[in-house]
Short mmCIF file of C-alpha atoms and ligand atoms in Angstrom, two decimals:
data_model
loop_
_atom_site.label_atom_id
_atom_site.label_comp_id
_atom_site.label_asym_id
_atom_site.label_seq_id
_atom_site.Cartn_x
_atom_site.Cartn_y
_atom_site.Cartn_z
CA MET A 1 3.06 24.15 -34.93
CA SER A 2 6.34 22.75 -33.55
CA ARG A 3 6.41 19.85 -31.06
CA GLU A 4 7.50 22.19 -28.23
CA GLU A 5 4.75 24.67 -29.04
CA LEU A 6 2.10 21.94 -29.07
CA LEU A 7 3.25 20.46 -25.75
CA SER A 8 3.32 23.91 -24.18
CA LYS A 9 -0.17 24.70 -25.50
CA LEU A 10 -1.48 21.38 -24.17
CA ALA A 11 -0.11 22.30 -20.75
CA GLN A 12 -1.63 25.78 -21.02
CA ALA A 13 -5.07 24.37 -21.95
CA VAL A 14 -5.03 22.42 -18.66
CA ILE A 15 -3.78 25.44 -16.69
CA ASP A 16 -6.49 27.63 -18.25
CA GLY A 17 -9.12 24.90 -17.85
CA GLU A 18 -10.09 24.79 -21.53
CA PRO A 19 -11.36 21.29 -22.40
CA GLU A 20 -12.20 22.20 -26.01
CA ASP A 21 -8.72 23.58 -26.68
CA ALA A 22 -7.16 20.55 -24.99
CA GLU A 23 -9.21 18.21 -27.20
CA GLU A 24 -8.31 20.08 -30.40
CA LEU A 25 -4.62 20.20 -29.48
CA ALA A 26 -4.57 16.48 -28.64
CA LYS A 27 -6.06 15.70 -32.06
CA GLN A 28 -3.54 17.97 -33.72
CA ALA A 29 -0.67 16.34 -31.82
CA LEU A 30 -1.68 12.87 -33.03
CA GLU A 31 -2.10 14.14 -36.60
CA GLN A 32 1.41 15.55 -36.43
CA GLY A 33 2.72 12.18 -35.24
CA LEU A 34 3.66 13.19 -31.71
CA ASP A 35 4.10 10.39 -29.17
CA PRO A 36 0.86 10.27 -27.08
CA LEU A 37 2.80 9.42 -23.93
CA GLU A 38 5.01 12.48 -24.37
CA CYS A 39 1.88 14.60 -24.86
CA ILE A 40 0.52 13.23 -21.57
CA ASN A 41 3.73 13.57 -19.57
CA GLU A 42 5.31 16.71 -21.00
CA GLY A 43 2.07 18.50 -21.92
CA LEU A 44 -0.98 17.58 -19.84
CA THR A 45 0.74 16.41 -16.63
CA ALA A 46 3.10 19.40 -16.70
CA GLY A 47 -0.01 21.62 -16.89
CA MET A 48 -1.65 19.74 -14.05
CA THR A 49 1.45 20.10 -11.89
CA ARG A 50 1.25 23.86 -12.44
CA VAL A 51 -2.45 23.84 -11.50
CA GLY A 52 -1.48 22.07 -8.26
CA GLU A 53 1.20 24.70 -7.55
CA LEU A 54 -1.24 27.55 -8.18
CA PHE A 55 -3.75 25.86 -5.87
CA SER A 56 -1.09 25.40 -3.18
CA CYS A 57 -0.14 29.07 -3.19
CA GLY A 58 -3.78 30.23 -3.09
CA ASP A 59 -4.02 31.64 -6.63
CA TYR A 60 -6.32 28.82 -7.76
CA PHE A 61 -9.41 27.43 -6.02
CA LEU A 62 -11.36 24.16 -6.15
CA PRO A 63 -13.24 25.04 -9.37
CA ASP A 64 -9.85 25.55 -11.06
CA LEU A 65 -8.82 22.02 -10.03
CA ILE A 66 -12.10 20.65 -11.36
CA ILE A 67 -11.93 22.39 -14.73
CA GLY A 68 -8.20 21.62 -15.10
CA GLY A 69 -9.05 17.96 -14.45
CA GLU A 70 -11.82 18.12 -17.06
CA ALA A 71 -9.43 19.59 -19.64
CA MET A 72 -6.92 16.82 -18.96
CA LYS A 73 -9.58 14.10 -19.15
CA THR A 74 -10.91 15.43 -22.46
CA ALA A 75 -7.44 15.32 -24.02
CA LEU A 76 -6.74 11.89 -22.50
CA ALA A 77 -9.87 10.54 -24.18
CA ILE A 78 -8.19 11.37 -27.51
CA LEU A 79 -4.67 10.26 -26.59
CA GLU A 80 -5.32 7.05 -24.62
CA PRO A 81 -6.72 5.00 -27.55
CA ALA A 82 -3.48 5.77 -29.41
CA LEU A 83 -1.52 4.22 -26.52
CA MET A 84 -3.59 1.06 -26.85
CA GLY A 85 -2.06 0.47 -30.29
CA ASP A 86 0.75 -1.47 -28.60
CA GLN A 87 -1.60 -3.88 -26.83
CA GLN A 88 -0.31 -7.43 -26.66
CA ARG A 89 -2.43 -10.55 -27.02
CA ASN A 90 -1.12 -12.63 -24.12
CA VAL A 91 -2.55 -11.65 -20.75
CA LEU A 92 0.37 -11.05 -18.40
CA GLY A 93 -1.78 -10.92 -15.31
CA ARG A 94 -5.10 -9.79 -13.86
CA VAL A 95 -5.10 -6.55 -11.94
CA VAL A 96 -7.70 -4.88 -9.74
CA LEU A 97 -7.12 -1.15 -9.68
CA GLY A 98 -8.83 1.66 -7.82
CA THR A 99 -8.51 4.90 -5.89
CA VAL A 100 -8.90 4.35 -2.17
CA GLU A 101 -11.83 5.34 0.02
CA GLY A 102 -12.29 9.06 0.61
CA ASP A 103 -10.23 9.98 -2.45
CA LEU A 104 -11.82 11.34 -5.63
CA HIS A 105 -8.67 11.69 -7.76
CA GLU A 106 -9.05 9.51 -10.81
CA ILE A 107 -6.75 10.75 -13.57
CA GLY A 108 -3.45 9.17 -12.46
CA LYS A 109 -5.13 5.89 -11.52
CA THR A 110 -6.84 5.71 -14.92
CA LEU A 111 -3.58 6.44 -16.70
CA VAL A 112 -1.90 3.60 -14.80
CA GLY A 113 -4.78 1.32 -15.89
CA THR A 114 -4.47 2.39 -19.51
CA LEU A 115 -0.75 1.68 -19.65
CA LEU A 116 -1.15 -1.65 -17.86
CA THR A 117 -3.83 -2.64 -20.37
CA ALA A 118 -1.70 -1.44 -23.27
CA ASN A 119 1.11 -3.64 -21.98
CA GLY A 120 -0.88 -6.83 -21.73
CA PHE A 121 -2.56 -6.79 -18.31
CA GLN A 122 -6.25 -7.43 -17.85
CA VAL A 123 -7.35 -4.51 -15.69
CA THR A 124 -10.51 -4.27 -13.63
CA ASP A 125 -10.78 -0.60 -12.73
CA ILE A 126 -13.19 -0.34 -9.80
CA GLY A 127 -13.12 3.47 -9.83
CA ILE A 128 -12.58 6.10 -7.16
CA ASP A 129 -13.46 6.40 -3.46
CA LYS A 130 -13.43 2.63 -3.01
CA PRO A 131 -13.31 0.94 0.39
CA ALA A 132 -11.14 -2.15 0.93
CA ALA A 133 -14.25 -4.35 0.72
CA ASP A 134 -14.76 -3.33 -2.91
CA PHE A 135 -11.16 -4.15 -3.82
CA ILE A 136 -11.57 -7.53 -2.12
CA ALA A 137 -14.85 -8.30 -3.89
CA ALA A 138 -13.23 -7.51 -7.25
CA ILE A 139 -10.15 -9.64 -6.46
CA LYS A 140 -12.40 -12.60 -5.63
CA GLU A 141 -14.52 -12.04 -8.73
CA THR A 142 -11.58 -11.81 -11.15
CA SER A 143 -9.02 -14.04 -9.37
CA ALA A 144 -6.59 -11.16 -9.74
CA THR A 145 -3.00 -11.67 -8.62
CA LEU A 146 -2.17 -7.98 -8.46
CA VAL A 147 -4.00 -5.10 -6.79
CA GLY A 148 -3.19 -1.45 -7.37
CA ALA A 149 -4.30 1.25 -4.94
CA SER A 150 -3.94 4.92 -5.79
CA ALA A 151 -4.05 7.72 -3.20
CA LEU A 152 -3.49 11.42 -3.90
CA LEU A 153 -4.10 12.84 -0.45
CA THR A 154 -1.95 12.51 2.65
CA THR A 155 -5.21 11.86 4.50
CA THR A 156 -6.18 8.91 2.26
CA MET A 157 -2.78 7.20 2.06
CA THR A 158 -3.72 5.42 5.27
CA GLN A 159 -6.44 3.62 3.32
CA GLN A 160 -3.70 1.78 1.44
CA LYS A 161 -2.55 0.39 4.78
CA LYS A 162 -6.16 -0.51 5.64
CA LEU A 163 -6.47 -2.33 2.33
CA ILE A 164 -3.44 -4.50 3.12
CA GLU A 165 -4.81 -5.24 6.59
CA ALA A 166 -8.17 -6.18 5.06
CA LEU A 167 -6.43 -8.49 2.57
CA VAL A 168 -4.71 -10.27 5.44
CA GLU A 169 -8.01 -10.56 7.29
CA ALA A 170 -9.74 -11.95 4.21
CA GLY A 171 -6.96 -14.55 3.80
CA LEU A 172 -6.02 -13.10 0.40
CA ARG A 173 -2.66 -11.51 1.16
CA ASP A 174 -0.68 -14.48 -0.19
CA GLN A 175 -2.72 -14.52 -3.41
CA VAL A 176 -2.14 -10.92 -4.44
CA LYS A 177 0.80 -8.59 -4.77
CA VAL A 178 0.02 -5.04 -3.70
CA LEU A 179 1.19 -2.07 -5.73
CA VAL A 180 0.71 1.44 -4.32
CA GLY A 181 1.13 4.87 -5.88
CA GLY A 182 -0.07 8.45 -6.03
CA ALA A 183 1.58 11.84 -5.56
CA PRO A 184 2.18 11.74 -1.76
CA VAL A 185 3.12 8.05 -1.69
CA THR A 186 6.78 7.02 -1.34
CA ALA A 187 8.80 3.83 -1.37
CA THR A 188 9.32 4.27 2.38
CA TRP A 189 5.56 4.41 2.94
CA ALA A 190 5.09 1.31 0.76
CA ASP A 191 7.68 -0.55 2.86
CA GLN A 192 6.16 0.68 6.08
CA ILE A 193 2.68 -0.65 5.25
CA GLY A 194 3.97 -3.94 3.81
CA ALA A 195 3.09 -3.29 0.16
CA ASP A 196 4.99 -5.27 -2.48
CA GLY A 197 5.92 -2.23 -4.48
CA TYR A 198 5.64 1.48 -5.13
CA ALA A 199 5.63 3.17 -8.51
CA GLU A 200 6.20 6.87 -9.01
CA ASP A 201 4.41 7.09 -12.35
CA ALA A 202 2.40 5.05 -14.80
CA ILE A 203 5.42 3.89 -16.79
CA SER A 204 7.24 2.55 -13.75
CA ALA A 205 3.96 1.00 -12.55
CA VAL A 206 3.99 -1.18 -15.68
CA ALA A 207 7.61 -2.22 -15.16
CA LEU A 208 6.94 -3.04 -11.51
CA ALA A 209 3.71 -4.91 -12.29
CA LYS A 210 5.61 -7.09 -14.78
CA GLN A 211 8.27 -7.77 -12.18
CA LEU A 212 5.69 -8.60 -9.51
CA VAL A 213 3.87 -11.15 -11.68
CA GLY A 214 7.16 -12.54 -12.98
CA ALA A 215 6.45 -11.56 -16.59
CO1 B1M B 1 -6.91 17.60 -5.59
N1 B1M B 1 -5.34 17.75 -4.43
N2 B1M B 1 -8.02 17.89 -4.10
N3 B1M B 1 -8.28 17.58 -6.92
N4 B1M B 1 -5.54 17.73 -6.97
C1 B1M B 1 -4.00 17.48 -5.10
C2 B1M B 1 -3.63 15.99 -5.02
C3 B1M B 1 -3.05 18.43 -4.23
C4 B1M B 1 -1.58 17.93 -4.18
C5 B1M B 1 -3.16 19.87 -4.75
C6 B1M B 1 -2.27 20.82 -3.98
O1 B1M B 1 -2.59 21.20 -2.87
N5 B1M B 1 -1.16 21.21 -4.55
C7 B1M B 1 -3.78 18.38 -2.85
C8 B1M B 1 -3.37 17.24 -1.91
C9 B1M B 1 -2.52 17.69 -0.75
C10 B1M B 1 -2.14 16.50 0.05
O2 B1M B 1 -2.93 15.88 0.69
N6 B1M B 1 -0.86 16.17 -0.01
C11 B1M B 1 -5.23 18.26 -3.27
C12 B1M B 1 -6.33 18.64 -2.46
C13 B1M B 1 -6.00 19.31 -1.16
C14 B1M B 1 -7.67 18.38 -2.85
C15 B1M B 1 -8.94 18.69 -2.04
C16 B1M B 1 -8.88 18.36 -0.55
C17 B1M B 1 -9.27 20.19 -2.27
C18 B1M B 1 -10.44 20.70 -1.50
O3 B1M B 1 -11.53 20.19 -1.53
N7 B1M B 1 -10.19 21.76 -0.76
C19 B1M B 1 -9.98 17.82 -2.78
C20 B1M B 1 -10.08 16.42 -2.18
C21 B1M B 1 -11.20 15.62 -2.79
C22 B1M B 1 -11.11 14.16 -2.43
O4 B1M B 1 -10.39 13.41 -3.07
N8 B1M B 1 -11.80 13.75 -1.38
C23 B1M B 1 -9.38 17.74 -4.15
C24 B1M B 1 -10.13 17.58 -5.31
C25 B1M B 1 -9.62 17.53 -6.58
C26 B1M B 1 -10.52 17.42 -7.81
C27 B1M B 1 -11.56 16.33 -7.63
C28 B1M B 1 -11.20 18.74 -8.03
C29 B1M B 1 -9.45 17.18 -8.96
C30 B1M B 1 -9.41 15.73 -9.46
C31 B1M B 1 -10.27 15.55 -10.69
C32 B1M B 1 -10.22 14.14 -11.20
O5 B1M B 1 -9.37 13.32 -10.87
N9 B1M B 1 -11.21 13.88 -12.03
C33 B1M B 1 -8.14 17.51 -8.27
C34 B1M B 1 -6.91 17.68 -8.98
C35 B1M B 1 -6.99 17.75 -10.48
C36 B1M B 1 -5.66 17.78 -8.31
C37 B1M B 1 -4.25 18.01 -8.90
C38 B1M B 1 -4.15 19.48 -9.31
C39 B1M B 1 -3.87 17.14 -10.07
C40 B1M B 1 -4.05 15.62 -9.87
C41 B1M B 1 -3.86 14.93 -11.20
O6 B1M B 1 -4.81 14.51 -11.83
N10 B1M B 1 -2.59 14.90 -11.69
C42 B1M B 1 -3.32 17.65 -7.67
C43 B1M B 1 -1.99 18.37 -7.65
C44 B1M B 1 -0.89 17.52 -8.24
O7 B1M B 1 -0.90 16.31 -8.17
N11 B1M B 1 0.10 18.17 -8.77
C45 B1M B 1 -4.27 17.74 -6.53
C46 B1M B 1 -2.23 14.33 -12.99
C47 B1M B 1 -2.00 12.81 -12.86
C48 B1M B 1 -1.53 12.22 -14.19
O8 B1M B 1 -0.97 12.61 -11.91
O9 B1M B 1 -2.60 11.75 -10.17
O10 B1M B 1 -0.19 12.23 -9.57
P1 B1M B 1 -1.18 11.78 -10.55
O11 B1M B 1 -0.80 10.29 -11.01
C49 B1M B 1 0.50 9.92 -11.41
C50 B1M B 1 1.37 9.40 -10.25
O12 B1M B 1 1.02 9.90 -9.00
C51 B1M B 1 1.27 7.93 -10.38
O13 B1M B 1 1.13 7.70 -11.77
C52 B1M B 1 0.30 8.72 -12.32
C53 B1M B 1 0.65 8.95 -13.76
O14 B1M B 1 2.00 9.17 -13.97
N12 B1M B 1 0.18 7.19 -9.73
C54 B1M B 1 0.31 5.86 -9.49
C55 B1M B 1 -1.05 7.57 -9.36
N13 B1M B 1 -1.72 6.53 -8.88
C56 B1M B 1 -0.92 5.46 -8.95
C57 B1M B 1 -1.12 4.13 -8.59
C58 B1M B 1 -0.07 3.24 -8.79
C59 B1M B 1 1.14 3.66 -9.30
C60 B1M B 1 1.35 4.96 -9.67
O15 B1M B 1 -0.16 1.95 -8.49
C61 B1M B 1 -1.41 1.43 -8.12
#
């Protein structure tokens, strides 16, 4: 199968919500020497974007989002270890990463964590639907100097602001740089809430994280 065909089939497996196909295609892609990051961006994420569009226009419903997410996660489980091949030995910085309270979207956040880890950061992923208090507890526990908050809903973006306010209240704002991201998040929003940076995708999150910790 050609590269284009494989990427298109990976996207289709997510659109159709077929985890087994997605897994098989991901394995095949690696066997054929495709770049795992290209498979994620041009295959799986392209499929997920289409799922979102179909949901927006009313052709897809919640179960379609769930099964599309499952298909993407199954393929990521095959592709992400291949990304880790580039892992460096020196720890560039300690990061606490999570999806904010009220938000159950985990795929983008996890991808950001994987690429940060692959590029030398020590990542504590606290998971999804996490209140500011959980981020703060993890920052204290790990002495992290960077915190990443993901939000995929316009209604949960405000939790990123609450996190920054809670960091100030806890006296930790000077200790940690705050990185925000997620589909509805913008650089303007990041500025508005006093975050240190906004990244549009996982690759730019790594570049920004390096910049923020001075690596
Ligand atoms: Co939901 N959902 N969802 N969903 N979902 C969206 C986000 C939506 C845009 C779909 C749509 O309407 N077109 C819409 C939000 C509208 C809005 O508020 N603007 C939406 C909705 C409405 C909902 C529900 C409310 C639906 C309902 O119940 N009626 C509900 C809310 C549940 C909740 O969170 N409380 C809901 C539920 C779900 C599922 C749980 C079923 C499922 C997630 C499954 C899972 O994560 N295990 C799901 C899915 C799959 C989606 C879409 C289709 C795909 C999200 C995804 O995984 N994308 C999504 C539509 C879309 O985004 N096109 C949608 C792939 C992933 C790689 O990209 O997450 O954007 P993304 O991450 C990127 C960047 O954003 C960035 O880097 C990542 C990698 O490049 N990034 C960061 C992300 N976090 C970052 C953090 C950083 C830096 C960069 O620094 C810290």
